[in-house]
Every structure is written in C-alpha cells, then in structure tokens.
DNA sequence: TATGAATGAGTGTTCATTCAT
DNA sequence: TATGAATGAACACTCATTCAT
C-alpha cells in the first residue's frame, strides 16, 4: 500500500546507518569525549559528508536519544494493551525496559549517561518524553497501590526501580549475567515483594 | 593535641579548596565538558596557578574520586563495627551510602558519572577501591543469605541495590525528597523485603 | 608523457609550499624557537589549516630533513656514476655537497643544525640516511687511500671534511664568498693535499 | 697580594656552580629546548632561587658563552707568547682550540650551537669576542702565507679550519677518538699541508 | 551526494618570570 | 639567601563547523 509513512528514503536509511555508528562512538567515548573526527573515522565518511545528514553534533545525540526513547515507549504501549492486572503491568514495564536495554545496550547507555548533555530545545523535547515515560510508570505504581491497598511513596519506588534498571549499563556482562527475561523476573521479584509486604506507614516492621 | 596527623599544610588546605571548586565544575559540566578555564574562572585563580597544585586535569579527577571513595569506605568500616546482625549490617551499608551521597551529592555524581573517565594508573587505582567496596557489600549479602537460609543471586542483588542508590544523583531534590535516613529506610525496606520472601528457586510464586 | 610519477596532487604542491615556508621559519628561529604561529603568519594560513597538511611540528621537520637529505644523496649517486678516479670521486662528493648546500642554504642549516631535534622513529630514519651518506664518503676515502698507498685515519678525515663543509651555514655570504664550484675546488685542494702528502705514520714530518 | 680581582665571593662560587649545571642542561636540550624548570631540577635549587644569581635565562647563556670564550681566548694568548714560527703558531691555535674543546665539550657545544640565540646587547658582545678570535686566526694565517710566499684565500682557509674543529661536537666519542693533541696533530697536518703545497693561483695542479 | 580544504575558537599545559616573605 | 605561590603569555594541537565544488 503506497502512502506517506512507509517511504523510507535512501537518505533515511543512510542516516540510520550513521546513527548506528554514532551510538557506538558516543558509547565508547561519551558525547563530549567523542569528536566528529572519531565519527568520520568510524563511518568511513568524510567529516563534511556527515553534515549532509544532520546539522550538528548535538542534533545527532538528539536523534539517537529520541529514536531510542520513542521506540521503548511505543513498544511499552503495545505490550501494556495485553496486560490487565496491576502486578502484571509492572512486570511488563520492567521486562520491556530490560529487554530493550539489553538488546540496545549501547544506545541505552547513551540515553542514560548523556541525560543532560542536550541544551535548550533538544533537551526539552527529550525531557518531555522522559517525563511521559516516568509518569506511565508512576501510574502503574499507583494502580498497583490502590489494588493492593498499599501505602508507600510511589515517587521513590519508581525512581528506585529506574535506578536498578538503568544502572545495568555499568555492570552488565552478556556472558556472565542472565538474559533480559530472567533479569526482569529477578528485579521484578525484588522490587514487587519489596514494595508489597507490610508497607502501611505506622505498622512498618522489621522484614 | 600533639600528633603526626595534624600537619595539614597551607598547600593542602589550598588544594582542598580548589578540589571543592573542581567538584562543582565537574558536577555542572561533566569531566570532559569542563575546561580548565572553567575551573580557573570558578576559583578566581589563574590557569597557570592551578597547575601549581596538581599536574593535570586527569589527576584532579583522580584526587576527587579517590578522596570521596576513601572517605565513604572508611566511614562504612567505622559503622560496621557496631552492627552485628546481618540485616542491620546491610541497613548500615545503605544508610552510610545514602548519607554520604546526599551530603556530598556533587562529589558523588562526579564519582558515579565519571566512572570510566580515568585511564591507566589512575583508573586502575579507583577501580580497585570500587571493587573493594563492591565486595564488602557482596559479603554482607552472603552473610544475610546464609543467616536467613535464602537463595538468590547476590551479584544481581548487590548491583540492583547500587543502582537504586547511585541513580539518586539524577533525580534527588533536597526540598522535595526525604532526607537520607528516611530514604535509607525506604530503600532498605524495598530491597530487604524484596530479597527476603520466598526466594528459593523453584518455589518462586506470585508476590 | 604518461607515467606513474607525475601524479603530483594539489595537496602535494600545497604541502611543498608550506614546507618552503617552514624551512624559512626554522632557519630563522631554530626548530625549538619557531612556533606554529610563526609558520601560520609566514604562510598566511590559519594555525588549524596547517594541520591539514601534516600532523605535527615534529613531522614537519622530519619531512624537511628527509627530503633535503634524500635529494642530496640521490644527486650524489647520479654524479658518482660518471667519476672513476678516486680523487675525482672525492671532488665530486665535495662539489655535490657544496652545490646543494649553497643552493639550499636554509634547508641545509635546518638539516645540520637540528641534527638531534627529532625523537624516536623520525630521528632514527633520518639518522639512517645520514649514516649511509657518511659511509659513502668513508668508502670514497678508503678507495683513495688504497689507490695512493696512503695511511691516515679515514674517520677523522671524513668528519673533518664534513666539518669544513657543514660549518658553511654559519658564515657563508653570497655576495662576499665565491660560488660553489670555486669553494669546492678550494676546500677540495685543502683537504686532498692535506691528506695526501707524507701521511705514513712514523715518517710524518714537518709540513 | 690584596687587590680587587681576587675577591671571589660566595656569590661568585655559587653562581659558577649553577653555570655548570646550566651548561649540562643547555648541552642536553638546547637553549630553547631547556626550561628553567629543568635547571631548577638539575641544580636542586628553587626556580625563584635561581633568579637571585642571574636576571634571565638569556643572561645565563650569555654568561656561559662569555666565560667559555674569554677563557679560550686568554689561554691562546698565553700560549702564543711562546711560539714564534708561523706554522707553529697555527698549530698552537689548533691545539689550544681542541684541547679546550675536548675538556669542555659541553660548554663548547653550547657556544657553537647556540651561536645566534642571543639577541641585541648580549649577542653583540659575544659576537665581538668571536670576531676578535676569528681575526687572531686570520692574522696567523696571513703571517703564514707571507712567510711561505703562499697564495690562498685566508678567509676560506680560516673558516674551513673552524669548521673542522667546531664540528667535533657532533661526532666526538671519547672512547673511540684520539685525544686532543693527536687530533690537533692530524687536523693540523690536513690543514697545513692542504694550504701549503702549490697554492699559487694559476699554477694550481692536481694533487 | 559527498568531499577537500579551511577556519575561529578553544583545548590542556608549559613558559620565563615575579614578589612577598 | 632562598622559596612558595602565583601569573600573563604563549605553546602545540583539536574542536565543531563551513563552503566551494
């Protein structure tokens, strides 16, 4: 079916290729530490040639972050459609995050690590997606709390969960550590049991 | 009180001052993003003057990271002396980490975020301290497991805990979020309950 | 005329131009004393622009020295083909050296004066060419000795000859001093007569 | 005998020490390449301390060159008193030069190699001594020519001789090459025989 | 579509030198 | 007599970016 959306031009494909290399380079040396020359070397394209595809190094990072983030959010939405129970929905969130994280480890490091490298407009747009993603998780948490009649600080819970998950880029070793689904189960266990038991302020007790 | 230790020279004091500024600058702009000129401006000292106190930008980061890390490790050791029960010891670990983290948020971001900015000798030394710190926590976890007769992946548990805690630098707002002790209690609850219940592989069930 | 050799690119030509300026600058201020800014000023090209043509100041000196040396050696080989008699061959050596020296006085000063400015790889390569050149002269000297049945220290003789010739850059004034061929004849006379007469150890006598 | 001249103060002695180190440093790294920090390290004296003894790096070089040159000139004068015959006088000149050169190789390299490093006043003064020294040799040459009824370009002869001798710093190896007196004899032989024989313009002949 | 050539501004670092003590 | 502390200017070099082609 011909249409507007599926016309992926040669330009788009070439740009996507370059972005792959850029992810590699930013992953390896950090956004500030990476130079356009590094990217030129990595892609085999001339310095000037790169600029045909994007207007600045900053925009390059922006494109990476946006695409990465949008994809993870979109996949989440897809998966959430099939999950109804509050707990299950949180587990879906975790699995989605970790699956994407591990299949796109380098991009995710660039997303996580270069959190505040973008300025002004670019930064604001990514921050907005991030906020949306955060609130999705926050909502899941509140649903869960309501369903279970629990009482805890959702903000802390969500941010702790993000911490657990995002920190992965600092330690994950493919050949040592389990795959995404097992990791999601383990982290899900820790997190969900953690926020579950007791939990009522005032009646908090030793574990 | 006479003693060996109190010979803190003028040089040391001045260097310490500069390090404070450097923490601020690295916190604000990242290690790579920060220029020695930024530091010169921040300290009010001439570019050349700074080099009287340390031989390179890299060594500056090294000094910051080493001091920060050594202090946190040392305080932990002190506190661990008074804690005997496995659970309590983990809670001490968490509290120590978070207390230091929040009182030295900027330094801790520089420590966490610029994890792999140091090369060769400098990097190796910091990595060694980090490994020691990690293993201390791992040991605590194993003691806890043994005492409770639990079964879980200590590595994942410890690294998840670190993630929860270290991620703080990305979101903590002093006026919004609770203080260290409350945070330590909350995170401790989540984490300890999480790893506690059930836990035996095979008998795992819904939360 | 078609051929492999005539592909001298625009890049090569531009580089050659820059090298001319660099010779001038190094000649005037010495390698250490010359700054890239001096060269930038001399060429009228921006500081950064220069680096498009060579990767470092050291390599710049290397290129100058190598080209100068290779040319002088190559011309010598050419000329030596047509000379058979031992004495004549030495005179050819002297003439070749002085002719090139005087037509490329500045480059030759840079070659002579900055003898040990190059480090490691660069230095080694130039040193190798120099050694080869020295040995060519040493061989000429030994042939001469053998042919004439003379007895003298070839090493000292050769190095004395080099001294006579290379020192020129410190005193030669185009409008005062004779041209290369006359100078070559004079120095050749001094040198050849000098090593000729008497010369047998033991029978040495007053001049 | 009391007098003005022999009061060598502590200051003078200390300065002389420093000059020794400076010779070493300039010899090793060249005047431009040597830094005051290098000298500070070499002497064990503080950077600022050095400036008590001389007002600038340039003056340091000046002091070294002046002292070296004055000494060699003065010794020459002494020795020339006892030599009457023209040839002998030239041999004395050579021997004096080489003896001093080899006993003070490093200082002599600094003198020879850093010939034009000094600017303005400093440079002029050294240049004057040099000119005087040169003319002494030129006079010796002219006396010799007159006595022998020879005909050659004294300027070229003298400068060739200087070349032979001064070039030594680039090749002399104490354990390989002969000592000063032997070297002086060899170079004297080469040079004196060289300028002697034939020599009349027009009647010049093959050696 | 892609590049060779170029640039102004900036990088971390070192320079010779000074001055209060 | 000697130094610790400091500096302005310069160093070699790299940066992201541009523009004619």
Tab-separated table of C-alpha atoms in Angstrom, chain C residues 74-145:
chain	number	residue	atom	x	y	z
C	74	UNK	CA	70.346	10.884	-4.882
C	75	UNK	CA	72.177	13.593	-6.775
C	76	UNK	CA	75.428	12.277	-5.437
C	77	UNK	CA	74.693	8.794	-6.726
C	78	UNK	CA	73.927	10.200	-10.137
C	79	UNK	CA	77.162	12.102	-10.300
C	80	UNK	CA	79.315	9.376	-8.896
C	81	UNK	CA	78.386	7.180	-11.856
C	82	UNK	CA	80.458	9.333	-14.149
C	83	UNK	CA	83.524	9.544	-11.966
C	84	UNK	CA	86.077	6.794	-11.808
C	85	UNK	CA	89.288	8.084	-10.345
C	86	UNK	CA	89.422	8.073	-6.558
C	87	UNK	CA	90.433	11.701	-6.281
C	88	UNK	CA	87.868	12.800	-8.759
C	89	UNK	CA	85.203	10.920	-6.867
C	90	UNK	CA	86.011	12.763	-3.675
C	91	UNK	CA	85.945	16.039	-5.542
C	92	UNK	CA	82.546	15.090	-6.899
C	93	UNK	CA	81.376	14.403	-3.381
C	94	UNK	CA	82.549	17.792	-2.207
C	95	UNK	CA	81.122	19.631	-5.166
C	96	UNK	CA	77.787	17.897	-4.863
C	97	UNK	CA	77.594	18.711	-1.188
C	98	UNK	CA	78.545	22.326	-1.556
C	99	UNK	CA	76.427	22.988	-4.596
C	100	UNK	CA	73.368	21.668	-2.882
C	101	UNK	CA	74.338	23.373	0.331
C	102	UNK	CA	74.610	26.772	-1.265
C	103	UNK	CA	71.514	26.481	-3.425
C	104	UNK	CA	69.553	25.296	-0.421
C	105	UNK	CA	71.363	27.031	2.323
C	106	UNK	CA	68.399	27.381	4.613
C	107	UNK	CA	67.247	23.817	4.297
C	108	UNK	CA	70.795	22.675	4.875
C	109	UNK	CA	71.091	24.707	8.016
C	110	UNK	CA	67.893	23.134	9.238
C	111	UNK	CA	69.354	19.748	8.393
C	112	UNK	CA	72.698	20.390	10.022
C	113	UNK	CA	71.669	22.440	12.981
C	114	UNK	CA	68.626	20.461	14.059
C	115	UNK	CA	70.535	17.252	13.958
C	116	UNK	CA	69.142	15.750	17.133
C	117	UNK	CA	65.808	17.525	17.425
C	118	UNK	CA	63.881	14.539	16.100
C	119	UNK	CA	62.950	11.793	18.521
C	120	UNK	CA	62.360	8.083	18.163
C	121	UNK	CA	61.057	6.913	14.818
C	122	UNK	CA	61.568	10.159	12.988
C	123	UNK	CA	65.039	10.613	14.379
C	124	UNK	CA	66.023	7.050	13.604
C	125	UNK	CA	65.038	7.321	9.980
C	126	UNK	CA	66.992	10.489	9.379
C	127	UNK	CA	69.945	9.085	11.300
C	128	UNK	CA	69.925	6.096	8.976
C	129	UNK	CA	70.131	8.259	5.857
C	130	UNK	CA	72.889	10.249	7.478
C	131	UNK	CA	74.834	7.120	8.293
C	132	UNK	CA	74.512	5.946	4.740
C	133	UNK	CA	75.777	9.274	3.451
C	134	UNK	CA	78.663	9.215	5.872
C	135	UNK	CA	79.629	5.717	4.818
C	136	UNK	CA	79.551	6.614	1.168
C	137	UNK	CA	82.136	9.244	1.910
C	138	UNK	CA	84.130	6.875	4.077
C	139	UNK	CA	84.262	4.371	1.236
C	140	UNK	CA	85.479	7.050	-1.142
C	141	UNK	CA	88.195	7.867	1.333
C	142	UNK	CA	89.296	4.276	1.658
C	143	UNK	CA	89.417	3.825	-2.105
C	144	UNK	CA	91.554	6.912	-2.292
C	145	UNK	CA	93.871	5.695	0.430
